[in-house]
mmCIF file of C-alpha atoms in Angstrom:
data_model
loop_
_atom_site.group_PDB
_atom_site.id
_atom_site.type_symbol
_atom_site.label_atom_id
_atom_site.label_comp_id
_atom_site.label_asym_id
_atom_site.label_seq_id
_atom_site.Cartn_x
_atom_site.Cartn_y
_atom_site.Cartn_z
ATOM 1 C CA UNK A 1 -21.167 44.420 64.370
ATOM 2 C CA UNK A 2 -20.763 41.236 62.181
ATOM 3 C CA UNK A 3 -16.937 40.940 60.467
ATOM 4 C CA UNK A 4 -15.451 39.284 57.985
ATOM 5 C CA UNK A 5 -11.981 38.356 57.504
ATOM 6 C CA UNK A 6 -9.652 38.575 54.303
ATOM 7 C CA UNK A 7 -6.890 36.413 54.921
ATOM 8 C CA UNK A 8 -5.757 34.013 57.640
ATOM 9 C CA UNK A 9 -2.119 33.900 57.522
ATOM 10 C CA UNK A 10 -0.031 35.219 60.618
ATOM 11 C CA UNK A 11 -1.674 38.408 60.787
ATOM 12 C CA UNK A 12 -4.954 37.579 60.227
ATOM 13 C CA UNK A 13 -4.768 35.340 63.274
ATOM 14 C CA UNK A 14 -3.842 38.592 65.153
ATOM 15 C CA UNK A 15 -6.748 40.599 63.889
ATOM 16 C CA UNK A 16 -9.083 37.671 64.167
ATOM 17 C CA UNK A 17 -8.188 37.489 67.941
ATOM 18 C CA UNK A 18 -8.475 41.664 68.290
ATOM 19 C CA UNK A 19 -12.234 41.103 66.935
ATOM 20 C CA UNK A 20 -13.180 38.266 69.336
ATOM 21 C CA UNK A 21 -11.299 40.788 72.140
ATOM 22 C CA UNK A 22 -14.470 43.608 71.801
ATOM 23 C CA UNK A 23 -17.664 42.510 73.029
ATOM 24 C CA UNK A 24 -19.012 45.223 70.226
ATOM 25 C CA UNK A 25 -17.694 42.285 67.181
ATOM 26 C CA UNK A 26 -18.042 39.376 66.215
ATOM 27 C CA UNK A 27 -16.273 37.799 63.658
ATOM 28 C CA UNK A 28 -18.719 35.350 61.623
ATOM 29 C CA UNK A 29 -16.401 34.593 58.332
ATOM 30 C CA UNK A 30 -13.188 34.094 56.678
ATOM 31 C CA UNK A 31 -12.216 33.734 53.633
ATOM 32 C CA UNK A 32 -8.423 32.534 52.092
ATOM 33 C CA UNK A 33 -7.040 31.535 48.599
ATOM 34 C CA UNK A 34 -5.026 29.126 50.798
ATOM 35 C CA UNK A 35 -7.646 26.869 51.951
ATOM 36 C CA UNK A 36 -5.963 25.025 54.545
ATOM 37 C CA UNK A 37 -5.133 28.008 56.246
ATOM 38 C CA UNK A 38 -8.500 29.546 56.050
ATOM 39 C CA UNK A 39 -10.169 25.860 57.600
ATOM 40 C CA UNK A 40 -8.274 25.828 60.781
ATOM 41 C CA UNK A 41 -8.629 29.856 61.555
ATOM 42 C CA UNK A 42 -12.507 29.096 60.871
ATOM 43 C CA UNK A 43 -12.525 26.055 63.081
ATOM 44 C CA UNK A 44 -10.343 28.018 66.046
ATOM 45 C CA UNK A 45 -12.946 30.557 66.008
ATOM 46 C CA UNK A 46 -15.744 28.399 65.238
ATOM 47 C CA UNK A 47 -16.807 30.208 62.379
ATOM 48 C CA UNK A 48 -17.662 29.907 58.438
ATOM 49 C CA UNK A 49 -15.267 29.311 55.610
ATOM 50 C CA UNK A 50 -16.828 32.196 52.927
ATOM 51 C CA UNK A 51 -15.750 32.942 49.349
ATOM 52 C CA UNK A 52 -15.213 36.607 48.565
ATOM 53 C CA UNK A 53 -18.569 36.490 46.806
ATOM 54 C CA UNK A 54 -20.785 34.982 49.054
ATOM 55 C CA UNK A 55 -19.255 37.640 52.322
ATOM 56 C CA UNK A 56 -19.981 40.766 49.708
ATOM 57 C CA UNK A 57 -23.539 39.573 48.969
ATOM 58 C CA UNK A 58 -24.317 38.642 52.709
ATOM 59 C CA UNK A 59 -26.163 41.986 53.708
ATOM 60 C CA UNK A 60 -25.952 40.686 57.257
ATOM 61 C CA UNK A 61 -22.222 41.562 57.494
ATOM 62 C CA UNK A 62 -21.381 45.116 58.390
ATOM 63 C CA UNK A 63 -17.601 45.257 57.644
ATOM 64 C CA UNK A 64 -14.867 43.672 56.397
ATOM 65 C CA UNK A 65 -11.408 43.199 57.356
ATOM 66 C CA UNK A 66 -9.049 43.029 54.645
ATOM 67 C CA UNK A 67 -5.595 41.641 55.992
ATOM 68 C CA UNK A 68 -4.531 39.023 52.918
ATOM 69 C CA UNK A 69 -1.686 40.170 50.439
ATOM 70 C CA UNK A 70 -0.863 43.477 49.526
ATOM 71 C CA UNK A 71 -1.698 42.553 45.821
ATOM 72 C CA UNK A 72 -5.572 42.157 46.488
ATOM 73 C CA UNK A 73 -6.021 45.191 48.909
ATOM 74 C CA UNK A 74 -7.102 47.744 46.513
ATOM 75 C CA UNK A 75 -9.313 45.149 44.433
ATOM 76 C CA UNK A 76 -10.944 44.428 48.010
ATOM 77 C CA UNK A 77 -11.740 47.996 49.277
ATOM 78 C CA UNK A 78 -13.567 48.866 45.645
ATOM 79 C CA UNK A 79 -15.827 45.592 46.407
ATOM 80 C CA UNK A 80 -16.062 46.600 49.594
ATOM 81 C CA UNK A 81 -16.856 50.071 48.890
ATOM 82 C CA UNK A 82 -19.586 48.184 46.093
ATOM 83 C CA UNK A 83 -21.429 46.116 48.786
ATOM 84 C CA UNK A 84 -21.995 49.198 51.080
ATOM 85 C CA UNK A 85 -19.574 47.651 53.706
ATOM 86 C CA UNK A 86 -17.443 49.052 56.816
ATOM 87 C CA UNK A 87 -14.153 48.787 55.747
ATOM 88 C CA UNK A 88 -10.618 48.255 57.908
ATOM 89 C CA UNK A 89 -7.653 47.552 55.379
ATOM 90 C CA UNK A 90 -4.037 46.294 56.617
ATOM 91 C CA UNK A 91 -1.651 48.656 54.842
ATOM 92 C CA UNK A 92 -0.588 49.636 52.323
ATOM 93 C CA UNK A 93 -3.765 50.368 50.244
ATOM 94 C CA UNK A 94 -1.493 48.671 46.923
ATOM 95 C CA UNK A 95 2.362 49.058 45.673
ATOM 96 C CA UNK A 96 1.066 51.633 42.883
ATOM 97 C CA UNK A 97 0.677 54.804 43.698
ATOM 98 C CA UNK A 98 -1.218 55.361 41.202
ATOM 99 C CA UNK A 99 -4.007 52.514 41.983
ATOM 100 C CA UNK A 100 -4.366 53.975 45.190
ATOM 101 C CA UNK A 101 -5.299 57.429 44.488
ATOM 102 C CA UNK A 102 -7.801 55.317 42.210
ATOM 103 C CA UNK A 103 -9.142 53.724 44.958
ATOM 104 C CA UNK A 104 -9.226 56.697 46.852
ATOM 105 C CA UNK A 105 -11.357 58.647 44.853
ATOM 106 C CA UNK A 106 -13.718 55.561 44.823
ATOM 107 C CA UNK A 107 -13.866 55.728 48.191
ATOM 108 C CA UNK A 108 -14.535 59.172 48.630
ATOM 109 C CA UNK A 109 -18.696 59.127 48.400
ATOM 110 C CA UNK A 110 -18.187 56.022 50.603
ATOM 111 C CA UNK A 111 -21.141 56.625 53.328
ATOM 112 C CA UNK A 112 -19.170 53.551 55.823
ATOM 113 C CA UNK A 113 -15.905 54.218 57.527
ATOM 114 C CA UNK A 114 -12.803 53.366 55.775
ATOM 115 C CA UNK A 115 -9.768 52.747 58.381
ATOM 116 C CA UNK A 116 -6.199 51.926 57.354
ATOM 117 C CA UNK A 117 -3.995 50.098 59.451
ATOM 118 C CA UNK A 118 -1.326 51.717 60.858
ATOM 119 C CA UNK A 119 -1.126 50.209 64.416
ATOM 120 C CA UNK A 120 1.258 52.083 65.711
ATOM 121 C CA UNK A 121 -0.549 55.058 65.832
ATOM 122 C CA UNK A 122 -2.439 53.480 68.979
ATOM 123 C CA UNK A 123 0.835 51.920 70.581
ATOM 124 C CA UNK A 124 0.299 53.521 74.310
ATOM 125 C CA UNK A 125 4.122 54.942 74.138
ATOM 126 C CA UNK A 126 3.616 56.350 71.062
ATOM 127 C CA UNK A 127 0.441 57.772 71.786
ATOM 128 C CA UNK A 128 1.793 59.353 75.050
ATOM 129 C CA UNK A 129 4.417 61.027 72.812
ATOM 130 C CA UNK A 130 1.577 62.532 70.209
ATOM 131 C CA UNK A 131 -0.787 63.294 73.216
ATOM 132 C CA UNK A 132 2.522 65.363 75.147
ATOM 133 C CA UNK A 133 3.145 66.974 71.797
ATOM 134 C CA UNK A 134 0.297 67.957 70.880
ATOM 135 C CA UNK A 135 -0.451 69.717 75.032
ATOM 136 C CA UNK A 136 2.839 72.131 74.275
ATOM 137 C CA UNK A 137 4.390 69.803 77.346
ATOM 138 C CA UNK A 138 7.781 70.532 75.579
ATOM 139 C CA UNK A 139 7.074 73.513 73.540
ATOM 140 C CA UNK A 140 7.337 73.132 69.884
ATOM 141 C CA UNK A 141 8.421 70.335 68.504
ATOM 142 C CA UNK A 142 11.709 70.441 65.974
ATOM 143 C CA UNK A 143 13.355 67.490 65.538
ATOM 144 C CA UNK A 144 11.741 64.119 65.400
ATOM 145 C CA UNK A 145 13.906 60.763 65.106
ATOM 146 C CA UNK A 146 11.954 57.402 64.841
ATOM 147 C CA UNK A 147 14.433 54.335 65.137
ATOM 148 C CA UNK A 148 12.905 50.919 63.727
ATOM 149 C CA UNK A 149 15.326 47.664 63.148
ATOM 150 C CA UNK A 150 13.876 44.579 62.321
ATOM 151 C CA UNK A 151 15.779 41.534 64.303
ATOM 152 C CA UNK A 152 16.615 39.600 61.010
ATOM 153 C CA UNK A 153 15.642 39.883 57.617
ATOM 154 C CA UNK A 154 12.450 38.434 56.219
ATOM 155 C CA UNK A 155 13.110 35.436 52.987
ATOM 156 C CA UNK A 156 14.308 36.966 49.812
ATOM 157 C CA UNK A 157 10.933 35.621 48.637
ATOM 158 C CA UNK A 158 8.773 37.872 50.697
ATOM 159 C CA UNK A 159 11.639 40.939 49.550
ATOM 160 C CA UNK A 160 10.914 40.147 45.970
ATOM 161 C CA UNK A 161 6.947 40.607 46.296
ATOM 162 C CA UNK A 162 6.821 43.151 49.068
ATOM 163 C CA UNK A 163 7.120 46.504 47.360
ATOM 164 C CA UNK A 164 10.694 47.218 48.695
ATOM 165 C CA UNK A 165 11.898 48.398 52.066
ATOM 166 C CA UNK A 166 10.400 52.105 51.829
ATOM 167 C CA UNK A 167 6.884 50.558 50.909
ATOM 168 C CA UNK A 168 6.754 47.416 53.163
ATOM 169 C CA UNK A 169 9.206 48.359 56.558
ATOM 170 C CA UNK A 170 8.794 52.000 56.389
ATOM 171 C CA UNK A 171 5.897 53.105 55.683
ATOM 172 C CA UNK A 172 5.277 52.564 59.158
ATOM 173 C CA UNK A 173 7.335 55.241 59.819
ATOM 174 C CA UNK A 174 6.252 57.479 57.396
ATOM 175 C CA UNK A 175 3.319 57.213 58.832
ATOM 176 C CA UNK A 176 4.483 58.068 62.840
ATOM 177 C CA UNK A 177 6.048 61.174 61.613
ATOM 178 C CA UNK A 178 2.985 61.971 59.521
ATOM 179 C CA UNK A 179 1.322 61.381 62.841
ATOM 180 C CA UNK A 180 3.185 63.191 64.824
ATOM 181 C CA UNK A 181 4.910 66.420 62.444
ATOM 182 C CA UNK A 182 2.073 66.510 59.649
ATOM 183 C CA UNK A 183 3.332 65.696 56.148
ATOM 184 C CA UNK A 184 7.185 67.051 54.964
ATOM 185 C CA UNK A 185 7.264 68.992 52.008
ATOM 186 C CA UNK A 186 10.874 67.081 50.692
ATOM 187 C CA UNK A 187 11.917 63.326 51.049
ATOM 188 C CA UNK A 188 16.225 62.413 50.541
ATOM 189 C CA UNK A 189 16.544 59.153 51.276
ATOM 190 C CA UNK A 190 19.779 56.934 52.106
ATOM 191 C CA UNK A 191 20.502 53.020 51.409
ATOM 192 C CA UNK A 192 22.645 50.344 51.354
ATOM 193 C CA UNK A 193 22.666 46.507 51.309
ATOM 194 C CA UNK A 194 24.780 45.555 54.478
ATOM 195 C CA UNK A 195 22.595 42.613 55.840
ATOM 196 C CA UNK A 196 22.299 40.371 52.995
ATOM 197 C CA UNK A 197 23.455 40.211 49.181
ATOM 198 C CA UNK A 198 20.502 38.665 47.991
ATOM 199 C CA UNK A 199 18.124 41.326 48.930
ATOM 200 C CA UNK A 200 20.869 43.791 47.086
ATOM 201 C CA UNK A 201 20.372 41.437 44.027
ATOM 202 C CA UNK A 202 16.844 41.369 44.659
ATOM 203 C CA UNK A 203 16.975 45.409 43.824
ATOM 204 C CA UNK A 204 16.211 46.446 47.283
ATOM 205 C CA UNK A 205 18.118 47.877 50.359
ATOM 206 C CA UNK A 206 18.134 46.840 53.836
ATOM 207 C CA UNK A 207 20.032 49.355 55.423
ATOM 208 C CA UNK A 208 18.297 52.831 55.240
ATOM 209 C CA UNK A 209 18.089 56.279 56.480
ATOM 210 C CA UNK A 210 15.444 59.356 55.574
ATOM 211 C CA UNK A 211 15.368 62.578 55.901
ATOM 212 C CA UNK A 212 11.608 64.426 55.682
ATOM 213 C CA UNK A 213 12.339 68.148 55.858
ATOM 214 C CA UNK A 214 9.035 70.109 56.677
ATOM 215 C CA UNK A 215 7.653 73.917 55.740
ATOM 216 C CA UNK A 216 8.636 75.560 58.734
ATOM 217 C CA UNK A 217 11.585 74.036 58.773
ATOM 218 C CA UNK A 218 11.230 70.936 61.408
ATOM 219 C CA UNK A 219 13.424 68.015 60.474
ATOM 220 C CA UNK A 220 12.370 64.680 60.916
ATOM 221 C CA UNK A 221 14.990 61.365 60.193
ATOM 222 C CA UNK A 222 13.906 57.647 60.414
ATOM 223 C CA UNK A 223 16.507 54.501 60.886
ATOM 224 C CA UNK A 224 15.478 51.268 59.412
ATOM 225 C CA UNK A 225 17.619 48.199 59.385
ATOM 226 C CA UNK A 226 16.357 44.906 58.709
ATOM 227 C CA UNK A 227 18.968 43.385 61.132
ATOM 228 C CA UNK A 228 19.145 43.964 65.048
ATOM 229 C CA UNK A 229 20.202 40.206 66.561
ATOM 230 C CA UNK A 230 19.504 41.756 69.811
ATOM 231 C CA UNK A 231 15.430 42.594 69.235
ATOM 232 C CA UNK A 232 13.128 44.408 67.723
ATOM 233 C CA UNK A 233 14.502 48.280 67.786
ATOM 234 C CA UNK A 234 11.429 50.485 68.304
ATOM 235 C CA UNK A 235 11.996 54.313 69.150
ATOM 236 C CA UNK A 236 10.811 57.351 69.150
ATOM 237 C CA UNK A 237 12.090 60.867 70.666
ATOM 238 C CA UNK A 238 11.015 64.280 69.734
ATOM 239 C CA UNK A 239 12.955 67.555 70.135
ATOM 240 C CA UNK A 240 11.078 70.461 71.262
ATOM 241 C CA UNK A 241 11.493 73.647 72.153
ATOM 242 C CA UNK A 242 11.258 73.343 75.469
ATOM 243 C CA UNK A 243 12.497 69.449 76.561
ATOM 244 C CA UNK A 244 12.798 66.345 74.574
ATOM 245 C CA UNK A 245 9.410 63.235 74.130
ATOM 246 C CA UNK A 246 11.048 59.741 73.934
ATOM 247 C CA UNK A 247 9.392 56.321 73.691
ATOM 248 C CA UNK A 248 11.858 54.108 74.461
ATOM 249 C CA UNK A 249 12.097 49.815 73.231
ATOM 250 C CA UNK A 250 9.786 47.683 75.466
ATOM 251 C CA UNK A 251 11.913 45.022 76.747
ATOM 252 C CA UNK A 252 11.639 41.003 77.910
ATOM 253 C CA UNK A 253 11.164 42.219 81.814
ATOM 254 C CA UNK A 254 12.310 44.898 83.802
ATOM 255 C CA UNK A 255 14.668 43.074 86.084
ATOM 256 C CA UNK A 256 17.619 45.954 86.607
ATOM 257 C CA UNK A 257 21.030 43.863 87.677
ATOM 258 C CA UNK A 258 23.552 46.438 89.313
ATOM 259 C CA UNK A 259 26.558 45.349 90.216
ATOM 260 C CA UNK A 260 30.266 46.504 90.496
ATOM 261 C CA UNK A 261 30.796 44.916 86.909
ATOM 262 C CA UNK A 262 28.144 47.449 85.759
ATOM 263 C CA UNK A 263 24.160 47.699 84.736
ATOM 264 C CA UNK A 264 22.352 44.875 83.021
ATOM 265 C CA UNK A 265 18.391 44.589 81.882
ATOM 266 C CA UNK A 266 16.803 42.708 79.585
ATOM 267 C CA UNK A 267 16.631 43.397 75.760
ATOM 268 C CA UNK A 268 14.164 44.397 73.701
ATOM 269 C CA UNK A 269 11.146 42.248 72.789
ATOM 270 C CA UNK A 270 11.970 39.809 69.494
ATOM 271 C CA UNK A 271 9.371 41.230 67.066
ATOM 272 C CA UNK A 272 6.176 42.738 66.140
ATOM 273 C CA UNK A 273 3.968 40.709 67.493
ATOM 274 C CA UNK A 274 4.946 40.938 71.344
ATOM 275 C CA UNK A 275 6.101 44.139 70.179
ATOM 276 C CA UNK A 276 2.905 45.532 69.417
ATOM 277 C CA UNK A 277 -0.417 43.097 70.155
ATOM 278 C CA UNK A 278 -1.762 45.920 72.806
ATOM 279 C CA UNK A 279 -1.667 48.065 69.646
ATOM 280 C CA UNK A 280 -3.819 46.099 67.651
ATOM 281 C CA UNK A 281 -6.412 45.317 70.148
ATOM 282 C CA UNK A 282 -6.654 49.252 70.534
ATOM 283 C CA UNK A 283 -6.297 49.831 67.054
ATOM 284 C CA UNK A 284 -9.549 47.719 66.456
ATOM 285 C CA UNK A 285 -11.704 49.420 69.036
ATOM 286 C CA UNK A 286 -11.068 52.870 67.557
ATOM 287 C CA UNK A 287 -12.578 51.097 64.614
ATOM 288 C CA UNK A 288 -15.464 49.647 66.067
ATOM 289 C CA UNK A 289 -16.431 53.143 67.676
ATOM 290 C CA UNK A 290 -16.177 54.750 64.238
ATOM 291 C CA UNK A 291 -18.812 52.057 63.062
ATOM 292 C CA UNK A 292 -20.866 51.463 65.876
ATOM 293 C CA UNK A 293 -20.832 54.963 67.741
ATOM 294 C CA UNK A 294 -19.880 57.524 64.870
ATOM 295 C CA UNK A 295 -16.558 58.455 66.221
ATOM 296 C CA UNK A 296 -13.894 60.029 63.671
ATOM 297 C CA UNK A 297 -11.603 57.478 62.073
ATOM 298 C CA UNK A 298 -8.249 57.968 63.579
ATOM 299 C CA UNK A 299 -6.478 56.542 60.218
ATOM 300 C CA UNK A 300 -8.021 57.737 57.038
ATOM 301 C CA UNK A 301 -7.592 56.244 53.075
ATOM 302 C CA UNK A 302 -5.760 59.698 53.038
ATOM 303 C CA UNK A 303 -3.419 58.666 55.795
ATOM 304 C CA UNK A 304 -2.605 55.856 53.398
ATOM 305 C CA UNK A 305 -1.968 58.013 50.443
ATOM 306 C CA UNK A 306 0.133 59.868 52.283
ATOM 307 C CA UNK A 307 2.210 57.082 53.333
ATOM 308 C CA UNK A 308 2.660 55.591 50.201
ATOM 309 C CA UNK A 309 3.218 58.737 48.681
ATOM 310 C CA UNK A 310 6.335 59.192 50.850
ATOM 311 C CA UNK A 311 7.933 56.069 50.280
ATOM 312 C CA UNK A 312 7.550 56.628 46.385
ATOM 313 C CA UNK A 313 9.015 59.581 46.919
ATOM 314 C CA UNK A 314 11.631 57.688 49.251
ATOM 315 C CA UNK A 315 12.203 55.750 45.723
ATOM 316 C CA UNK A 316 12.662 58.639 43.542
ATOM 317 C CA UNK A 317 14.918 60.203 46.183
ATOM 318 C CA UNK A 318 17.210 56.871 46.289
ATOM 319 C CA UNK A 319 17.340 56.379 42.430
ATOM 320 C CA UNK A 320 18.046 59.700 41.499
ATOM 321 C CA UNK A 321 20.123 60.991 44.317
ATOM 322 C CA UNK A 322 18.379 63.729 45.713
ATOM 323 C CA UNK A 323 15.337 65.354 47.584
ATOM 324 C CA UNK A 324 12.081 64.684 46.020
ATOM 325 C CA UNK A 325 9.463 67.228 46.667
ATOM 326 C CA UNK A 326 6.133 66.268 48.328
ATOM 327 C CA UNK A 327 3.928 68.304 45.660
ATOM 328 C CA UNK A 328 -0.138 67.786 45.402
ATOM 329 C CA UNK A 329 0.354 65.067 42.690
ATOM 330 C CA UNK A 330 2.071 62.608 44.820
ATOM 331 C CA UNK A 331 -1.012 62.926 47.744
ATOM 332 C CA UNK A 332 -4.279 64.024 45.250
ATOM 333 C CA UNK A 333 -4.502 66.551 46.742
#
């Protein structure tokens, strides 16, 4: 399966080393409106420097991997969808709800698979969770909590462009409990500026907490800071029925000091990418089987609605003080 690459900044360099990773890829262009950037991935790899153009036009591609700024994603699945190409797309599909439904519906006579990417779906302690869930190991599940803390906060530049803490930090989340629970049928959402006033003057939060209440009644909350000097704060623990699920924060090494002064071990890995690089590798080989074998895609263009949907709803919830209902015009469906 020939690839293509949209975008070569920090995580394009992770993707581009997940495709070289499967013996089922290979990764034969790249393309980036920052040319310098796009050069030296090409030359690491040993590959072309493409325009967007020439990779849609080149028949001998099979898919593209879209992982350049949020504000060309939709743009770049309706070309890809156009050129008849196998599409993976870094989340989220665009800031606008409503240009994502577009997109949606263009995609939906789309005869190629379409994958989002929401790594964390194929994090191995994550997985383990969903996988015990979904065997009854601890009955049924009730309460869902999913912790994520950023060690510090990104530049106020990125803040100002990157659709706002629901959109660009928790739609992660969103997604895990969509994963895990299904989708809620209410959003209230929490948040506060704690870390840093600029991001407050920015007109975004960095301090936040969600509640997603579901039909049956299930509860689900999810913590996001974007400041834990100690690591990167990833957890996970469900409530069932019968016992408790919980994915605890992978940490530097698992040297266990015990001593009459107390218990000391290591802390928590410093950010995403040690955090979650298995993730990605595995995230890109449930793609590759969708392509090359026919196997289901494990993270639709729905799963992105849906994720989007919540953190507009997130929004709404914030500004207005109050739950926001998940009804059928926030997902199209």
């Amino acid at each position: 399966m020939k690839v293509a690459l949209f975008g070569a900044g920090r995580i394009g360099k992770v993707h581009a080393a997940s495709i070289k990773m499967d013996p089922r890829s290979e990764l034969v262009a790249v393309t980036d409106v920052m040319a310098e950037a796009a050069e030296a991935l090409a030359q690491e790899h040993g590959i072309a420097v493409r325009t967007p153009e020439e990779i849609f036009a080149d028949t001998s591609i099979d898919a593209i991997l879209i992982a350049s700024s949020t504000n060309t994603h939709s743009d770049l699945i309706e070309a890809g969808v156009k050129a008849g190409k196998a599409i993976f797309c870094e989340k989220p599909i665009d800031l606008s709800l409503e240009r994502a439904l577009q997109v949606r519906q263009i995609a939906a006579s789309h005869d190629k698979p379409m994958m989002m990417g929401f790594n964390r779906r194929f994090d191995p302690n994550f997985a383990a969770v969903k996988a015990a869930l979904d065997a009854g190991e601890v009955g049924k599940g009730e309460m869902l909590a999913v912790t994520s803390y950023d060690p510090a906060p990104p530049p106020v530049s990125y803040i100002k462009v990157s659709g706002g803490l629901y959109r660009d930090m928790m739609i992660h989340d969103f997604d895990m409990c969509s994963f895990l629970f299904g989708m809620p049928v209410s959003v209230m959402a929490h948040g506060s500026c704690l870390v840093d006033p600029e991001i407050g003057a920015a007109g975004d939060v960095d301090t936040a907490v969600v509640v997603l209440t579901y039909a049956d009644g299930r509860i689900a909350t999810i913590r996001n800071s974007r400041r834990a000097p100690y690591g990167y704060d990833q957890r996970v623990e469900v409530l069932g029925s019968e016992g408790t699920l919980a994915a605890e924060n992978e940490v530097e090494n698992t040297v266990v000091k015990s001593t009459t002064a107390g218990v000391q071990s290591a802390k928590p890995v410093y950010f995403f990418l040690e955090r979650y690089m298995r993730a990605y590798a595995i995230e890109w080989s449930a793609f590759v089987d969708a392509v090359v074998a026919g196997a289901p895609v494990p993270a639709s263009i729905q799963d992105g609605v849906n994720a989007l949907a919540l953190a507009e709803a997130a929004n709404r919830s914030l500004a207005e003080g109050r739950p926001v209902a998940i009804t059928s015009d926030l997902i199209g469906g």
